[in-house]
Coordinates of C-alpha atoms in Angstrom, one line a residue:
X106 CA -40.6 -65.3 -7.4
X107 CA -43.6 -65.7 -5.0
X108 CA -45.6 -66.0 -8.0
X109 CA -43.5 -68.9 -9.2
X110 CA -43.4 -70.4 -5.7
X111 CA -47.3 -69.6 -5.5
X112 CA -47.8 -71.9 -8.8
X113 CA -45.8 -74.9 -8.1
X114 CA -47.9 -74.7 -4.8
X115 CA -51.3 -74.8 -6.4
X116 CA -50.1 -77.8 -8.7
X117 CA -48.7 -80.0 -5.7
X118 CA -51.9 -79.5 -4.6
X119 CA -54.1 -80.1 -8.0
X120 CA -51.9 -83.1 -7.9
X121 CA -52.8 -84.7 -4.5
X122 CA -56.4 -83.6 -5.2
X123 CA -56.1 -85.9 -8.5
X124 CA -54.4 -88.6 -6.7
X125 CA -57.5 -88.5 -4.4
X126 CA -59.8 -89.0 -7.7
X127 CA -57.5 -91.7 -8.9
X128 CA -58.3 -93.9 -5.9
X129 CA -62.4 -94.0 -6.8
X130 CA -61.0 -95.2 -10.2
X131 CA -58.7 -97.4 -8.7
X132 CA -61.5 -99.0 -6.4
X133 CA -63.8 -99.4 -9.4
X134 CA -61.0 -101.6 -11.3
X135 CA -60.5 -104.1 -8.2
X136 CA -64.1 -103.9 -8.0
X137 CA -64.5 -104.9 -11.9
X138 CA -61.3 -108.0 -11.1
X139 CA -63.5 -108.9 -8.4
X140 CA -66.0 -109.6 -11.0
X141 CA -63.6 -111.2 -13.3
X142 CA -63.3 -108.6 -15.7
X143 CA -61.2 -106.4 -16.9
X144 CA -59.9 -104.1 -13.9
X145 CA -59.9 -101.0 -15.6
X146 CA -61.8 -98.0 -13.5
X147 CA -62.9 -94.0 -14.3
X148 CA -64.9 -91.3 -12.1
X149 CA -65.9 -88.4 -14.0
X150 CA -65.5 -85.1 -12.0
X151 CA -66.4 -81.4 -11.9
X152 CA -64.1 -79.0 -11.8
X153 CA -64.6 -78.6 -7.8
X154 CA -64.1 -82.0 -7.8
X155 CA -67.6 -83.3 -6.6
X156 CA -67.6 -86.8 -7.8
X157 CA -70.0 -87.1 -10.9
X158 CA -70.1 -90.3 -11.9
X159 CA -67.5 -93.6 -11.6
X160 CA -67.6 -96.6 -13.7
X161 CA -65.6 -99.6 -14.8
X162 CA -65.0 -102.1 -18.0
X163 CA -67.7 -104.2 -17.8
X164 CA -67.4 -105.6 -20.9
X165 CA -66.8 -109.1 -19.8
X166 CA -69.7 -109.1 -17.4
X167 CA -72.0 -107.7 -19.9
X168 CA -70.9 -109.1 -22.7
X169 CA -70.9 -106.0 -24.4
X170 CA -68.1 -104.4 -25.8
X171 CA -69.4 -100.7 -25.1
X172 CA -68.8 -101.1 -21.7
X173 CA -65.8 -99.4 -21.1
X174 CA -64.7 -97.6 -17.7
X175 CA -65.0 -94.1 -19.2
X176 CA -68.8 -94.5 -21.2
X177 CA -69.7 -96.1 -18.2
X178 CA -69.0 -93.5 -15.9
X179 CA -69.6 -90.9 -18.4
X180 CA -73.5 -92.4 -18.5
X181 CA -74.1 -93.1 -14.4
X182 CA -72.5 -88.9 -14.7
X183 CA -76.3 -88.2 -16.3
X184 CA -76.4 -85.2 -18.5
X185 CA -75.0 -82.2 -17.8
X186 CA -75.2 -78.9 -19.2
X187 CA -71.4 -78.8 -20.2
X188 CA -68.3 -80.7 -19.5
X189 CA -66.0 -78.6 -20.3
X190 CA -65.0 -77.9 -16.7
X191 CA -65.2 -81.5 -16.1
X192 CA -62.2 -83.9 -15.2
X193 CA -62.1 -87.7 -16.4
X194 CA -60.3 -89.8 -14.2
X195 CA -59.7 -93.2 -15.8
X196 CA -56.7 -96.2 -14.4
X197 CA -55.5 -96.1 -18.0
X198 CA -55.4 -94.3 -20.8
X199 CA -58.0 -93.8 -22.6
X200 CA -58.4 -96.1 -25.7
X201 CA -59.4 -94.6 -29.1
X202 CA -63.1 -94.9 -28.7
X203 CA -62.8 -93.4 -25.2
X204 CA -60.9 -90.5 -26.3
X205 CA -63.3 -90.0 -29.1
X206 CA -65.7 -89.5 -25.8
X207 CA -63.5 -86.7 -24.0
X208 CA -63.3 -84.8 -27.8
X209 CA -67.2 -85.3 -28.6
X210 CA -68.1 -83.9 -25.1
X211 CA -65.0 -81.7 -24.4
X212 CA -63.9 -82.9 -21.9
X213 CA -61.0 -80.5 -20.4
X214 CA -59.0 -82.2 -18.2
X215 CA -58.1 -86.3 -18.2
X216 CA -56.3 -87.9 -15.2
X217 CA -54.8 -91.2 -15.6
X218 CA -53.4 -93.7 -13.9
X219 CA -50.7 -94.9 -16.3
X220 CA -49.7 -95.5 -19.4
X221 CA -47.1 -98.0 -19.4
X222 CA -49.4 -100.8 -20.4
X223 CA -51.3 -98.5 -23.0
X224 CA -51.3 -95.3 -24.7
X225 CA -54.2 -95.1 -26.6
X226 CA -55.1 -91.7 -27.7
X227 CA -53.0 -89.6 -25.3
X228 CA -51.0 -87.7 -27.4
X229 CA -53.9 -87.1 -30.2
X230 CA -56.0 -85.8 -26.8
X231 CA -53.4 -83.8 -26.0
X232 CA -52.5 -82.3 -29.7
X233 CA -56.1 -81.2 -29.6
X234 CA -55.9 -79.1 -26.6
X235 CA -56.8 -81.4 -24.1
X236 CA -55.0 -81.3 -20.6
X237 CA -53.7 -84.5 -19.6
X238 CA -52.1 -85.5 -16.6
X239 CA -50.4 -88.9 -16.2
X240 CA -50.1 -89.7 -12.7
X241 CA -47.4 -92.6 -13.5
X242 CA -49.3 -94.9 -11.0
X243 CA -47.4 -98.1 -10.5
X244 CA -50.6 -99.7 -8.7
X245 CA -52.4 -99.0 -11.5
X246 CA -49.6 -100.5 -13.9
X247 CA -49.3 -103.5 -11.8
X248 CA -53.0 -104.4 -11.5
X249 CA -53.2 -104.4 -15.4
X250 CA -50.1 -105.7 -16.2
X251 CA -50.9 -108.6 -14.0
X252 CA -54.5 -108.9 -15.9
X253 CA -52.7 -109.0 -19.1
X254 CA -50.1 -111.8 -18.6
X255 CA -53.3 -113.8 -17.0
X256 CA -55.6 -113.3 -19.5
X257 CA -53.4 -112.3 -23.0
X258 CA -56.5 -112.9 -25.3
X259 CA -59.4 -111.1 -23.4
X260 CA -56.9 -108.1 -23.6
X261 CA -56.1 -107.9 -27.0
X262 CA -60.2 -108.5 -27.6
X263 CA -60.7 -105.5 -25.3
X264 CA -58.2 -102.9 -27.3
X265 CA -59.2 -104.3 -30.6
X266 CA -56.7 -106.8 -31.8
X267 CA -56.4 -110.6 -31.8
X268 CA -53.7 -113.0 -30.9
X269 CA -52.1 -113.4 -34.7
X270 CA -52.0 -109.7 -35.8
X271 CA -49.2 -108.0 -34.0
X272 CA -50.1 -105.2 -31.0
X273 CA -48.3 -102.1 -31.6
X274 CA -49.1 -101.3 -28.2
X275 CA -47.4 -104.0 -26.3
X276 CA -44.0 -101.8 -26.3
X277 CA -46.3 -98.7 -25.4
X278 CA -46.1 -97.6 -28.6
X279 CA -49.4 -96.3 -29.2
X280 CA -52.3 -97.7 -31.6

């Protein structure tokens, strides 16, 4: 029993700790709005949760469609010797080319935000071992889903579809 009561304790806690993370991700996506891009924000993290690295979609303002709030705070994280022990905290899920990142570098642990406007590669992350935990964030659901209605087009450009080919992810179904 007291171990029971001794592990829903630790996970309240890894919980607010992630909520805490979640809030230099949020930042970075109002920070990207404020730039007129697409708010969409990620801090990577170690495991003692010593901020690494935070980034934001920046392909707009770059013009660059690399630029996405995981590679770009996976690259201001610098290199490190593993990242297995690390914890990607991103606004959203992770699209398919940003989960390819978290499986190339192994990545352990992704936190994010929501996943009501976009599932991306959650479930493939997770069928391959990765831990992720979806904090069901509706300031993170509303900031995007506000973006979205605004600007319809530079969305579907951003997770690889255009205006006349259906998106299988506007019912969160998943590309």
């Amino acid at each position: 029993m007291r171990s029971a009561v001794r592990e829903e304790h630790q996970e309240m806690e890894a919980l607010e700790q992630y909520r805490a993370m979640l809030d230099v991700a949020i930042a970075e996506a109002r920070t990207g709005l404020g730039e007129d891009g697409i708010p969409i924000g990620a801090a990577l993290f170690d495991a003692g949760g010593q901020l690494l690295g935070r980034g934001r979609n920046r392909r707009v303002q770059e013009n660059d469609p690399s630029v996405h709030a995981e590679t770009d705070a996976f690259r201001k994280a610098g290199r490190q010797r593993s990242y297995r022990d690390t914890i990607m905290v991103t606004t959203l899920a992770p699209c398919w080319y940003c989960s390819g990142l978290v499986r190339q570098f192994n990545i352990g642990t992704v936190v994010v935000g929501e996943t009501v406007n976009f599932q991306g590669g959650v479930a493939w992350l997770r069928e391959n071992g990765v831990q992720v935990v979806d904090l069901q964030s509706r300031e993170c659901a509303d900031i995007l889903s506000s973006f979205i209605a605004a600007n319809p087009a530079i969305w579907n450009e951003d997770i690889g579809h255009d205006l006349e080919t259906p998106n299988p992810n506007s019912s969160g179904a998943g590309p």
